[in-house]
PDB file of N, CA and C in Angstrom:
ATOM      1  N   UNK A 152     -20.985  22.481 -12.682  1.00 58.00           N
ATOM      2  CA  UNK A 152     -20.302  21.560 -13.694  1.00 58.00           C
ATOM      3  C   UNK A 152     -18.896  21.214 -13.302  1.00 58.00           C
ATOM      4  N   UNK A 153     -18.793  19.889 -13.146  1.00 69.00           N
ATOM      5  CA  UNK A 153     -17.328  19.383 -12.684  1.00 69.00           C
ATOM      6  C   UNK A 153     -16.561  19.047 -13.900  1.00 69.00           C
ATOM      7  N   UNK A 154     -15.352  19.305 -13.908  1.00 79.00           N
ATOM      8  CA  UNK A 154     -14.470  18.949 -15.019  1.00 79.00           C
ATOM      9  C   UNK A 154     -14.040  17.612 -14.804  1.00 79.00           C
ATOM     10  N   UNK A 155     -13.734  16.812 -15.923  1.00 85.00           N
ATOM     11  CA  UNK A 155     -13.376  15.479 -16.049  1.00 85.00           C
ATOM     12  C   UNK A 155     -11.855  15.229 -15.517  1.00 85.00           C
ATOM     13  N   UNK A 156     -11.711  14.322 -14.607  1.00 85.00           N
ATOM     14  CA  UNK A 156     -10.354  13.995 -14.064  1.00 85.00           C
ATOM     15  C   UNK A 156      -9.712  12.906 -14.860  1.00 85.00           C
ATOM     16  N   UNK A 157      -8.529  13.214 -15.438  1.00 87.00           N
ATOM     17  CA  UNK A 157      -7.994  12.232 -16.335  1.00 87.00           C
ATOM     18  C   UNK A 157      -7.400  10.961 -15.693  1.00 87.00           C
ATOM     19  N   UNK A 158      -7.511   9.853 -16.271  1.00 86.00           N
ATOM     20  CA  UNK A 158      -7.211   8.557 -15.726  1.00 86.00           C
ATOM     21  C   UNK A 158      -5.767   8.669 -15.173  1.00 86.00           C
ATOM     22  N   UNK A 159      -4.798   9.240 -15.780  1.00 92.00           N
ATOM     23  CA  UNK A 159      -3.382   9.291 -15.464  1.00 92.00           C
ATOM     24  C   UNK A 159      -3.245   9.938 -13.940  1.00 92.00           C
ATOM     25  N   UNK A 160      -4.176  10.802 -13.632  1.00 94.00           N
ATOM     26  CA  UNK A 160      -4.331  11.388 -12.284  1.00 94.00           C
ATOM     27  C   UNK A 160      -4.409  10.334 -11.248  1.00 94.00           C
ATOM     28  N   UNK A 161      -5.276   9.271 -11.485  1.00 94.00           N
ATOM     29  CA  UNK A 161      -5.621   8.191 -10.597  1.00 94.00           C
ATOM     30  C   UNK A 161      -4.382   7.279 -10.570  1.00 94.00           C
ATOM     31  N   UNK A 162      -3.757   7.035 -11.823  1.00 94.00           N
ATOM     32  CA  UNK A 162      -2.685   6.129 -11.961  1.00 94.00           C
ATOM     33  C   UNK A 162      -1.438   6.796 -11.047  1.00 94.00           C
ATOM     34  N   UNK A 163      -1.444   8.139 -11.039  1.00 96.00           N
ATOM     35  CA  UNK A 163      -0.318   8.642 -10.287  1.00 96.00           C
ATOM     36  C   UNK A 163      -0.560   8.465  -8.819  1.00 96.00           C
ATOM     37  N   UNK A 164      -1.860   8.741  -8.423  1.00 96.00           N
ATOM     38  CA  UNK A 164      -2.178   8.644  -7.025  1.00 96.00           C
ATOM     39  C   UNK A 164      -2.021   7.138  -6.494  1.00 96.00           C
ATOM     40  N   UNK A 165      -2.217   6.246  -7.424  1.00 97.00           N
ATOM     41  CA  UNK A 165      -2.156   4.784  -7.055  1.00 97.00           C
ATOM     42  C   UNK A 165      -0.566   4.474  -6.807  1.00 97.00           C
ATOM     43  N   UNK A 166       0.248   4.996  -7.775  1.00 97.00           N
ATOM     44  CA  UNK A 166       1.661   4.883  -7.548  1.00 97.00           C
ATOM     45  C   UNK A 166       2.132   5.443  -6.277  1.00 97.00           C
ATOM     46  N   UNK A 167       1.614   6.726  -5.947  1.00 97.00           N
ATOM     47  CA  UNK A 167       1.940   7.400  -4.678  1.00 97.00           C
ATOM     48  C   UNK A 167       1.590   6.466  -3.542  1.00 97.00           C
ATOM     49  N   UNK A 168       0.304   6.030  -3.602  1.00 97.00           N
ATOM     50  CA  UNK A 168      -0.158   5.147  -2.376  1.00 97.00           C
ATOM     51  C   UNK A 168       0.744   3.856  -2.268  1.00 97.00           C
ATOM     52  N   UNK A 169       1.102   3.322  -3.416  1.00 97.00           N
ATOM     53  CA  UNK A 169       2.094   2.181  -3.409  1.00 97.00           C
ATOM     54  C   UNK A 169       3.353   2.440  -2.742  1.00 97.00           C
ATOM     55  N   UNK A 170       3.870   3.578  -3.023  1.00 97.00           N
ATOM     56  CA  UNK A 170       5.106   3.918  -2.564  1.00 97.00           C
ATOM     57  C   UNK A 170       5.068   4.272  -1.108  1.00 97.00           C
ATOM     58  N   UNK A 171       4.034   4.892  -0.714  1.00 96.00           N
ATOM     59  CA  UNK A 171       3.800   5.166   0.673  1.00 96.00           C
ATOM     60  C   UNK A 171       3.602   3.799   1.550  1.00 96.00           C
ATOM     61  N   UNK A 172       2.887   2.802   1.032  1.00 97.00           N
ATOM     62  CA  UNK A 172       2.778   1.631   1.545  1.00 97.00           C
ATOM     63  C   UNK A 172       4.201   0.826   1.800  1.00 97.00           C
ATOM     64  N   UNK A 173       4.891   0.888   0.715  1.00 97.00           N
ATOM     65  CA  UNK A 173       6.215   0.202   0.648  1.00 97.00           C
ATOM     66  C   UNK A 173       7.179   0.990   1.543  1.00 97.00           C
ATOM     67  N   UNK A 174       7.096   2.151   1.666  1.00 95.00           N
ATOM     68  CA  UNK A 174       8.076   3.052   2.760  1.00 95.00           C
ATOM     69  C   UNK A 174       7.612   2.580   4.011  1.00 95.00           C
ATOM     70  N   UNK A 175       6.331   2.536   4.401  1.00 94.00           N
ATOM     71  CA  UNK A 175       5.799   2.053   5.690  1.00 94.00           C
ATOM     72  C   UNK A 175       6.243   0.638   5.981  1.00 94.00           C
ATOM     73  N   UNK A 176       6.225  -0.215   4.973  1.00 94.00           N
ATOM     74  CA  UNK A 176       6.762  -1.647   5.306  1.00 94.00           C
ATOM     75  C   UNK A 176       8.275  -1.577   5.584  1.00 94.00           C
ATOM     76  N   UNK A 177       8.971  -0.761   4.982  1.00 93.00           N
ATOM     77  CA  UNK A 177      10.467  -0.620   5.145  1.00 93.00           C
ATOM     78  C   UNK A 177      10.809   0.230   6.327  1.00 93.00           C
ATOM     79  N   UNK A 178       9.641   0.629   7.052  1.00 89.00           N
ATOM     80  CA  UNK A 178       9.982   1.517   8.304  1.00 89.00           C
ATOM     81  C   UNK A 178      10.823   2.842   7.825  1.00 89.00           C
ATOM     82  N   UNK A 179      10.546   3.354   6.606  1.00 91.00           N
ATOM     83  CA  UNK A 179      11.144   4.644   6.143  1.00 91.00           C
ATOM     84  C   UNK A 179      10.024   5.804   6.515  1.00 91.00           C
ATOM     85  N   UNK A 180      10.458   6.937   6.465  1.00 89.00           N
ATOM     86  CA  UNK A 180       9.871   8.086   6.815  1.00 89.00           C
ATOM     87  C   UNK A 180       8.618   8.271   5.693  1.00 89.00           C
ATOM     88  N   UNK A 181       7.430   8.654   6.360  1.00 89.00           N
ATOM     89  CA  UNK A 181       6.214   8.973   5.504  1.00 89.00           C
ATOM     90  C   UNK A 181       5.500  10.128   6.207  1.00 89.00           C
ATOM     91  N   UNK A 182       4.402  10.600   5.480  1.00 87.00           N
ATOM     92  CA  UNK A 182       3.715  11.721   6.079  1.00 87.00           C
ATOM     93  C   UNK A 182       3.237  11.371   7.513  1.00 87.00           C
ATOM     94  N   UNK A 183       2.976  10.160   7.733  1.00 85.00           N
ATOM     95  CA  UNK A 183       2.315   9.737   8.901  1.00 85.00           C
ATOM     96  C   UNK A 183       3.176  10.058  10.142  1.00 85.00           C
ATOM     97  N   UNK A 184       4.498  10.007   9.970  1.00 86.00           N
ATOM     98  CA  UNK A 184       5.513  10.394  11.012  1.00 86.00           C
ATOM     99  C   UNK A 184       5.278  11.907  11.356  1.00 86.00           C
ATOM    100  N   UNK A 185       5.039  12.693  10.342  1.00 87.00           N
ATOM    101  CA  UNK A 185       4.836  14.113  10.522  1.00 87.00           C
ATOM    102  C   UNK A 185       3.635  14.430  11.416  1.00 87.00           C
ATOM    103  N   UNK A 186       2.561  13.719  11.001  1.00 85.00           N
ATOM    104  CA  UNK A 186       1.265  13.902  11.505  1.00 85.00           C
ATOM    105  C   UNK A 186       1.267  13.456  13.045  1.00 85.00           C
ATOM    106  N   UNK A 187       1.925  12.466  13.317  1.00 83.00           N
ATOM    107  CA  UNK A 187       1.794  11.872  14.762  1.00 83.00           C
ATOM    108  C   UNK A 187       3.244  11.626  15.352  1.00 83.00           C
ATOM    109  N   UNK A 188       3.962  12.666  15.536  1.00 83.00           N
ATOM    110  CA  UNK A 188       5.355  12.576  15.978  1.00 83.00           C
ATOM    111  C   UNK A 188       5.622  11.807  17.361  1.00 83.00           C
ATOM    112  N   UNK A 189       4.485  11.997  18.152  1.00 83.00           N
ATOM    113  CA  UNK A 189       4.450  11.490  19.627  1.00 83.00           C
ATOM    114  C   UNK A 189       4.228   9.967  19.515  1.00 83.00           C
ATOM    115  N   UNK A 190       3.648   9.384  18.412  1.00 81.00           N
ATOM    116  CA  UNK A 190       3.577   7.979  18.189  1.00 81.00           C
ATOM    117  C   UNK A 190       4.816   7.179  18.209  1.00 81.00           C
ATOM    118  N   UNK A 191       5.920   7.783  17.794  1.00 79.00           N
ATOM    119  CA  UNK A 191       7.116   7.019  17.526  1.00 79.00           C
ATOM    120  C   UNK A 191       7.500   6.305  18.653  1.00 79.00           C
ATOM    121  N   UNK A 192       7.099   6.799  19.957  1.00 83.00           N
ATOM    122  CA  UNK A 192       7.582   6.177  21.211  1.00 83.00           C
ATOM    123  C   UNK A 192       6.798   4.928  21.479  1.00 83.00           C
ATOM    124  N   UNK A 193       5.597   4.764  20.785  1.00 85.00           N
ATOM    125  CA  UNK A 193       4.663   3.627  21.125  1.00 85.00           C
ATOM    126  C   UNK A 193       5.047   2.389  20.202  1.00 85.00           C
ATOM    127  N   UNK A 194       5.144   1.190  20.874  1.00 79.00           N
ATOM    128  CA  UNK A 194       5.455   0.036  20.143  1.00 79.00           C
ATOM    129  C   UNK A 194       4.569  -0.309  18.909  1.00 79.00           C
ATOM    130  N   UNK A 195       3.319   0.209  19.131  1.00 87.00           N
ATOM    131  CA  UNK A 195       2.333  -0.103  17.968  1.00 87.00           C
ATOM    132  C   UNK A 195       2.479   0.886  16.744  1.00 87.00           C
ATOM    133  N   UNK A 196       3.561   1.831  16.919  1.00 88.00           N
ATOM    134  CA  UNK A 196       3.621   2.891  15.871  1.00 88.00           C
ATOM    135  C   UNK A 196       3.669   2.214  14.434  1.00 88.00           C
ATOM    136  N   UNK A 197       4.525   1.383  14.320  1.00 87.00           N
ATOM    137  CA  UNK A 197       4.811   0.852  12.800  1.00 87.00           C
ATOM    138  C   UNK A 197       3.553   0.012  12.389  1.00 87.00           C
ATOM    139  N   UNK A 198       2.855  -0.611  13.261  1.00 89.00           N
ATOM    140  CA  UNK A 198       1.710  -1.322  12.923  1.00 89.00           C
ATOM    141  C   UNK A 198       0.529  -0.276  12.364  1.00 89.00           C
ATOM    142  N   UNK A 199       0.456   0.768  13.076  1.00 90.00           N
ATOM    143  CA  UNK A 199      -0.518   1.774  12.788  1.00 90.00           C
ATOM    144  C   UNK A 199      -0.181   2.558  11.354  1.00 90.00           C
ATOM    145  N   UNK A 200       1.201   2.723  11.245  1.00 91.00           N
ATOM    146  CA  UNK A 200       1.650   3.399  10.046  1.00 91.00           C
ATOM    147  C   UNK A 200       1.440   2.562   8.890  1.00 91.00           C
ATOM    148  N   UNK A 201       1.682   1.164   8.983  1.00 94.00           N
ATOM    149  CA  UNK A 201       1.392   0.296   7.936  1.00 94.00           C
ATOM    150  C   UNK A 201      -0.130   0.151   7.539  1.00 94.00           C
ATOM    151  N   UNK A 202      -0.957   0.131   8.631  1.00 94.00           N
ATOM    152  CA  UNK A 202      -2.391   0.009   8.478  1.00 94.00           C
ATOM    153  C   UNK A 202      -2.857   1.323   7.785  1.00 94.00           C
ATOM    154  N   UNK A 203      -2.408   2.404   8.138  1.00 93.00           N
ATOM    155  CA  UNK A 203      -2.814   3.674   7.424  1.00 93.00           C
ATOM    156  C   UNK A 203      -2.510   3.693   5.918  1.00 93.00           C
ATOM    157  N   UNK A 204      -1.259   3.384   5.616  1.00 96.00           N
ATOM    158  CA  UNK A 204      -0.805   3.147   4.168  1.00 96.00           C
ATOM    159  C   UNK A 204      -1.596   2.206   3.417  1.00 96.00           C
ATOM    160  N   UNK A 205      -1.878   0.939   3.982  1.00 97.00           N
ATOM    161  CA  UNK A 205      -2.596   0.010   3.424  1.00 97.00           C
ATOM    162  C   UNK A 205      -4.051   0.535   3.050  1.00 97.00           C
ATOM    163  N   UNK A 206      -4.602   1.072   4.025  1.00 97.00           N
ATOM    164  CA  UNK A 206      -5.975   1.656   3.905  1.00 97.00           C
ATOM    165  C   UNK A 206      -5.945   2.663   2.687  1.00 97.00           C
ATOM    166  N   UNK A 207      -5.027   3.522   2.713  1.00 97.00           N
ATOM    167  CA  UNK A 207      -4.956   4.507   1.594  1.00 97.00           C
ATOM    168  C   UNK A 207      -4.720   3.656   0.210  1.00 97.00           C
ATOM    169  N   UNK A 208      -4.047   2.646   0.092  1.00 98.00           N
ATOM    170  CA  UNK A 208      -3.878   1.965  -1.211  1.00 98.00           C
ATOM    171  C   UNK A 208      -5.047   1.347  -1.577  1.00 98.00           C
ATOM    172  N   UNK A 209      -5.831   0.743  -0.616  1.00 98.00           N
ATOM    173  CA  UNK A 209      -7.116   0.118  -0.856  1.00 98.00           C
ATOM    174  C   UNK A 209      -8.073   1.074  -1.375  1.00 98.00           C
ATOM    175  N   UNK A 210      -8.142   2.224  -0.776  1.00 98.00           N
ATOM    176  CA  UNK A 210      -8.910   3.365  -1.214  1.00 98.00           C
ATOM    177  C   UNK A 210      -8.790   3.814  -2.629  1.00 98.00           C
ATOM    178  N   UNK A 211      -7.560   4.031  -2.946  1.00 97.00           N
ATOM    179  CA  UNK A 211      -7.212   4.440  -4.263  1.00 97.00           C
ATOM    180  C   UNK A 211      -7.617   3.201  -5.307  1.00 97.00           C
ATOM    181  N   UNK A 212      -7.366   1.969  -4.936  1.00 98.00           N
ATOM    182  CA  UNK A 212      -7.777   1.015  -5.798  1.00 98.00           C
ATOM    183  C   UNK A 212      -9.119   0.910  -6.109  1.00 98.00           C
ATOM    184  N   UNK A 213      -9.912   1.110  -4.906  1.00 97.00           N
ATOM    185  CA  UNK A 213     -11.342   0.995  -4.972  1.00 97.00           C
ATOM    186  C   UNK A 213     -11.871   2.252  -6.008  1.00 97.00           C
ATOM    187  N   UNK A 214     -11.301   3.365  -5.874  1.00 95.00           N
ATOM    188  CA  UNK A 214     -11.708   4.475  -6.863  1.00 95.00           C
ATOM    189  C   UNK A 214     -11.417   4.043  -8.279  1.00 95.00           C
ATOM    190  N   UNK A 215     -10.229   3.429  -8.609  1.00 96.00           N
ATOM    191  CA  UNK A 215      -9.869   3.126  -9.822  1.00 96.00           C
ATOM    192  C   UNK A 215     -10.859   1.948 -10.414  1.00 96.00           C
ATOM    193  N   UNK A 216     -11.215   1.023  -9.550  1.00 96.00           N
ATOM    194  CA  UNK A 216     -12.177  -0.031 -10.064  1.00 96.00           C
ATOM    195  C   UNK A 216     -13.467   0.739 -10.367  1.00 96.00           C
ATOM    196  N   UNK A 217     -13.914   1.617  -9.481  1.00 95.00           N
ATOM    197  CA  UNK A 217     -15.341   2.238  -9.684  1.00 95.00           C
ATOM    198  C   UNK A 217     -15.234   3.152 -10.983  1.00 95.00           C
ATOM    199  N   UNK A 218     -14.102   3.599 -11.347  1.00 94.00           N
ATOM    200  CA  UNK A 218     -13.920   4.329 -12.574  1.00 94.00           C
ATOM    201  C   UNK A 218     -13.463   3.528 -13.773  1.00 94.00           C
ATOM    202  N   UNK A 219     -13.363   2.348 -13.638  1.00 94.00           N
ATOM    203  CA  UNK A 219     -12.841   1.398 -14.747  1.00 94.00           C
ATOM    204  C   UNK A 219     -11.431   1.814 -15.243  1.00 94.00           C
ATOM    205  N   UNK A 220     -10.569   2.138 -14.245  1.00 94.00           N
ATOM    206  CA  UNK A 220      -9.215   2.456 -14.617  1.00 94.00           C
ATOM    207  C   UNK A 220      -8.344   1.337 -14.242  1.00 94.00           C
ATOM    208  N   UNK A 221      -7.497   0.819 -15.174  1.00 94.00           N
ATOM    209  CA  UNK A 221      -6.751  -0.350 -14.906  1.00 94.00           C
ATOM    210  C   UNK A 221      -5.680  -0.014 -13.718  1.00 94.00           C
ATOM    211  N   UNK A 222      -5.662  -0.867 -12.835  1.00 96.00           N
ATOM    212  CA  UNK A 222      -4.764  -0.524 -11.661  1.00 96.00           C
ATOM    213  C   UNK A 222      -3.771  -1.769 -11.521  1.00 96.00           C
ATOM    214  N   UNK A 223      -4.191  -2.977 -11.936  1.00 96.00           N
ATOM    215  CA  UNK A 223      -3.251  -4.122 -11.622  1.00 96.00           C
ATOM    216  C   UNK A 223      -1.937  -4.252 -12.241  1.00 96.00           C
ATOM    217  N   UNK A 224      -1.757  -3.393 -13.308  1.00 94.00           N
ATOM    218  CA  UNK A 224      -0.476  -3.486 -13.924  1.00 94.00           C
ATOM    219  C   UNK A 224       0.646  -2.787 -13.136  1.00 94.00           C
ATOM    220  N   UNK A 225       0.286  -1.979 -12.220  1.00 93.00           N
ATOM    221  CA  UNK A 225       1.196  -1.344 -11.270  1.00 93.00           C
ATOM    222  C   UNK A 225       1.759  -2.333 -10.283  1.00 93.00           C
ATOM    223  N   UNK A 226       1.383  -3.475 -10.198  1.00 97.00           N
ATOM    224  CA  UNK A 226       1.720  -4.438  -9.082  1.00 97.00           C
ATOM    225  C   UNK A 226       2.109  -5.851  -9.711  1.00 97.00           C
ATOM    226  N   UNK A 227       2.823  -6.551  -8.971  1.00 96.00           N
ATOM    227  CA  UNK A 227       3.005  -7.969  -9.372  1.00 96.00           C
ATOM    228  C   UNK A 227       1.792  -8.656  -9.223  1.00 96.00           C
ATOM    229  N   UNK A 228       1.815  -9.800  -9.772  1.00 95.00           N
ATOM    230  CA  UNK A 228       0.556 -10.624  -9.791  1.00 95.00           C
ATOM    231  C   UNK A 228       0.119 -10.968  -8.251  1.00 95.00           C
ATOM    232  N   UNK A 229       1.229 -11.227  -7.468  1.00 96.00           N
ATOM    233  CA  UNK A 229       1.044 -11.694  -6.038  1.00 96.00           C
ATOM    234  C   UNK A 229       0.505 -10.430  -5.288  1.00 96.00           C
ATOM    235  N   UNK A 230       1.109  -9.144  -5.542  1.00 97.00           N
ATOM    236  CA  UNK A 230       0.661  -8.106  -4.947  1.00 97.00           C
ATOM    237  C   UNK A 230      -0.936  -7.702  -5.033  1.00 97.00           C
ATOM    238  N   UNK A 231      -1.159  -7.866  -6.422  1.00 97.00           N
ATOM    239  CA  UNK A 231      -2.458  -7.577  -6.866  1.00 97.00           C
ATOM    240  C   UNK A 231      -3.555  -8.648  -6.152  1.00 97.00           C
ATOM    241  N   UNK A 232      -3.040  -9.852  -5.995  1.00 96.00           N
ATOM    242  CA  UNK A 232      -3.911 -10.867  -5.215  1.00 96.00           C
ATOM    243  C   UNK A 232      -4.120 -10.544  -3.839  1.00 96.00           C
ATOM    244  N   UNK A 233      -3.001  -9.956  -3.169  1.00 97.00           N
ATOM    245  CA  UNK A 233      -3.173  -9.486  -1.716  1.00 97.00           C
ATOM    246  C   UNK A 233      -4.162  -8.134  -1.641  1.00 97.00           C
ATOM    247  N   UNK A 234      -4.077  -7.411  -2.689  1.00 97.00           N
ATOM    248  CA  UNK A 234      -5.062  -6.344  -2.722  1.00 97.00           C
ATOM    249  C   UNK A 234      -6.434  -6.759  -2.920  1.00 97.00           C
ATOM    250  N   UNK A 235      -6.568  -7.743  -3.857  1.00 97.00           N
ATOM    251  CA  UNK A 235      -8.012  -8.240  -4.002  1.00 97.00           C
ATOM    252  C   UNK A 235      -8.578  -8.880  -2.690  1.00 97.00           C
ATOM    253  N   UNK A 236      -7.674  -9.542  -1.895  1.00 96.00           N
ATOM    254  CA  UNK A 236      -8.096 -10.056  -0.624  1.00 96.00           C
ATOM    255  C   UNK A 236      -8.451  -9.060   0.490  1.00 96.00           C
ATOM    256  N   UNK A 237      -7.846  -7.798   0.330  1.00 96.00           N
ATOM    257  CA  UNK A 237      -8.040  -6.753   1.146  1.00 96.00           C
ATOM    258  C   UNK A 237      -7.415  -6.753   2.463  1.00 96.00           C
ATOM    259  N   UNK A 238      -7.178  -7.824   3.019  1.00 94.00           N
ATOM    260  CA  UNK A 238      -6.664  -8.091   4.491  1.00 94.00           C
ATOM    261  C   UNK A 238      -5.246  -7.934   4.473  1.00 94.00           C
ATOM    262  N   UNK A 239      -4.771  -7.041   5.325  1.00 92.00           N
ATOM    263  CA  UNK A 239      -3.282  -6.920   5.517  1.00 92.00           C
ATOM    264  C   UNK A 239      -2.787  -7.901   6.504  1.00 92.00           C
ATOM    265  N   UNK A 240      -2.491  -9.116   6.048  1.00 92.00           N
ATOM    266  CA  UNK A 240      -2.125 -10.182   6.892  1.00 92.00           C
ATOM    267  C   UNK A 240      -0.531 -10.144   7.028  1.00 92.00           C
ATOM    268  N   UNK A 241      -0.036 -11.019   7.880  1.00 91.00           N
ATOM    269  CA  UNK A 241       1.481 -11.119   8.104  1.00 91.00           C
ATOM    270  C   UNK A 241       2.086 -11.516   6.756  1.00 91.00           C
ATOM    271  N   UNK A 242       1.334 -12.309   5.979  1.00 93.00           N
ATOM    272  CA  UNK A 242       1.757 -12.715   4.591  1.00 93.00           C
ATOM    273  C   UNK A 242       2.098 -11.405   3.654  1.00 93.00           C
ATOM    274  N   UNK A 243       1.145 -10.509   3.667  1.00 95.00           N
ATOM    275  CA  UNK A 243       1.456  -9.318   2.948  1.00 95.00           C
ATOM    276  C   UNK A 243       2.578  -8.571   3.395  1.00 95.00           C
ATOM    277  N   UNK A 244       2.724  -8.467   4.696  1.00 92.00           N
ATOM    278  CA  UNK A 244       4.003  -7.861   5.354  1.00 92.00           C
ATOM    279  C   UNK A 244       5.115  -8.554   5.049  1.00 92.00           C
ATOM    280  N   UNK A 245       5.230  -9.795   5.022  1.00 93.00           N
ATOM    281  CA  UNK A 245       6.446 -10.614   4.858  1.00 93.00           C
ATOM    282  C   UNK A 245       6.845 -10.827   3.557  1.00 93.00           C
ATOM    283  N   UNK A 246       5.870 -10.852   2.634  1.00 96.00           N
ATOM    284  CA  UNK A 246       6.035 -11.215   1.012  1.00 96.00           C
ATOM    285  C   UNK A 246       5.797 -10.278   0.045  1.00 96.00           C
ATOM    286  N   UNK A 247       5.458  -9.084   0.480  1.00 97.00           N
ATOM    287  CA  UNK A 247       5.055  -7.933  -0.433  1.00 97.00           C
ATOM    288  C   UNK A 247       6.049  -7.825  -1.492  1.00 97.00           C
ATOM    289  N   UNK A 248       7.370  -7.702  -1.106  1.00 94.00           N
ATOM    290  CA  UNK A 248       8.458  -7.469  -2.081  1.00 94.00           C
ATOM    291  C   UNK A 248       8.962  -8.817  -2.841  1.00 94.00           C
ATOM    292  N   UNK A 249       8.509  -9.851  -2.491  1.00 88.00           N
ATOM    293  CA  UNK A 249       9.046 -11.166  -3.035  1.00 88.00           C
ATOM    294  C   UNK A 249       8.531 -11.249  -4.469  1.00 88.00           C
ATOM    295  N   UNK A 250       9.410 -11.873  -5.259  1.00 70.00           N
ATOM    296  CA  UNK A 250       9.030 -12.338  -6.734  1.00 70.00           C
ATOM    297  C   UNK A 250       8.985 -13.769  -6.768  1.00 70.00           C
ATOM    298  N   UNK A 251       8.460 -14.247  -7.739  1.00 58.00           N
ATOM    299  CA  UNK A 251       8.407 -15.925  -7.884  1.00 58.00           C
ATOM    300  C   UNK A 251       9.885 -16.299  -7.931  1.00 58.00           C
ATOM    301  N   UNK A 252      10.820 -15.562  -8.570  1.00 54.00           N
ATOM    302  CA  UNK A 252      12.122 -15.909  -8.698  1.00 54.00           C
ATOM    303  C   UNK A 252      12.794 -16.058  -7.206  1.00 54.00           C
ATOM    304  N   UNK A 253      12.602 -15.002  -6.464  1.00 51.00           N
ATOM    305  CA  UNK A 253      13.199 -15.101  -5.171  1.00 51.00           C
ATOM    306  C   UNK A 253      12.703 -16.109  -4.306  1.00 51.00           C
ATOM    307  N   UNK A 254      11.334 -16.429  -4.361  1.00 48.00           N
ATOM    308  CA  UNK A 254      10.746 -17.474  -3.547  1.00 48.00           C
ATOM    309  C   UNK A 254      11.339 -18.813  -3.951  1.00 48.00           C
ATOM    310  N   UNK A 255      11.587 -19.015  -5.211  1.00 47.00           N
ATOM    311  CA  UNK A 255      12.152 -20.320  -5.689  1.00 47.00           C
ATOM    312  C   UNK A 255      13.529 -20.571  -4.936  1.00 47.00           C
ATOM    313  N   UNK A 256      14.288 -19.478  -4.919  1.00 43.00           N
ATOM    314  CA  UNK A 256      15.643 -19.579  -4.519  1.00 43.00           C
ATOM    315  C   UNK A 256      15.801 -19.750  -3.033  1.00 43.00           C
ATOM    316  N   UNK A 257      14.727 -19.556  -2.274  1.00 45.00           N
ATOM    317  CA  UNK A 257      14.782 -19.652  -0.825  1.00 45.00           C
ATOM    318  C   UNK A 257      14.879 -21.048  -0.389  1.00 45.00           C
ATOM    319  N   UNK A 258      14.011 -21.854  -0.923  1.00 40.00           N
ATOM    320  CA  UNK A 258      14.049 -23.295  -0.603  1.00 40.00           C
ATOM    321  C   UNK A 258      15.246 -24.008  -0.965  1.00 40.00           C
TER     322      UNK A 258
END
């Protein structure tokens, strides 16, 4: 007999995955640095680190979807759209932190 896992557990994990991805985007320390310290010397390191964090985020979102747990409220509309598309493109890397306001002021 398994015990039921509360929805807020998944919301917490979702927030952790979001923070992990955002730290990877900002080139800040994550668990990945501790797991693969030798990778820091490789030029691809930050790409791998971001890919791992993105995969983790998509996995937690997938679990939330399967369990009918609302996940989109944790993200901006644009971020949720990136997650729906699932592909970590250069657009995701470049514009993850952008808001509609900041985008309007750039031009």
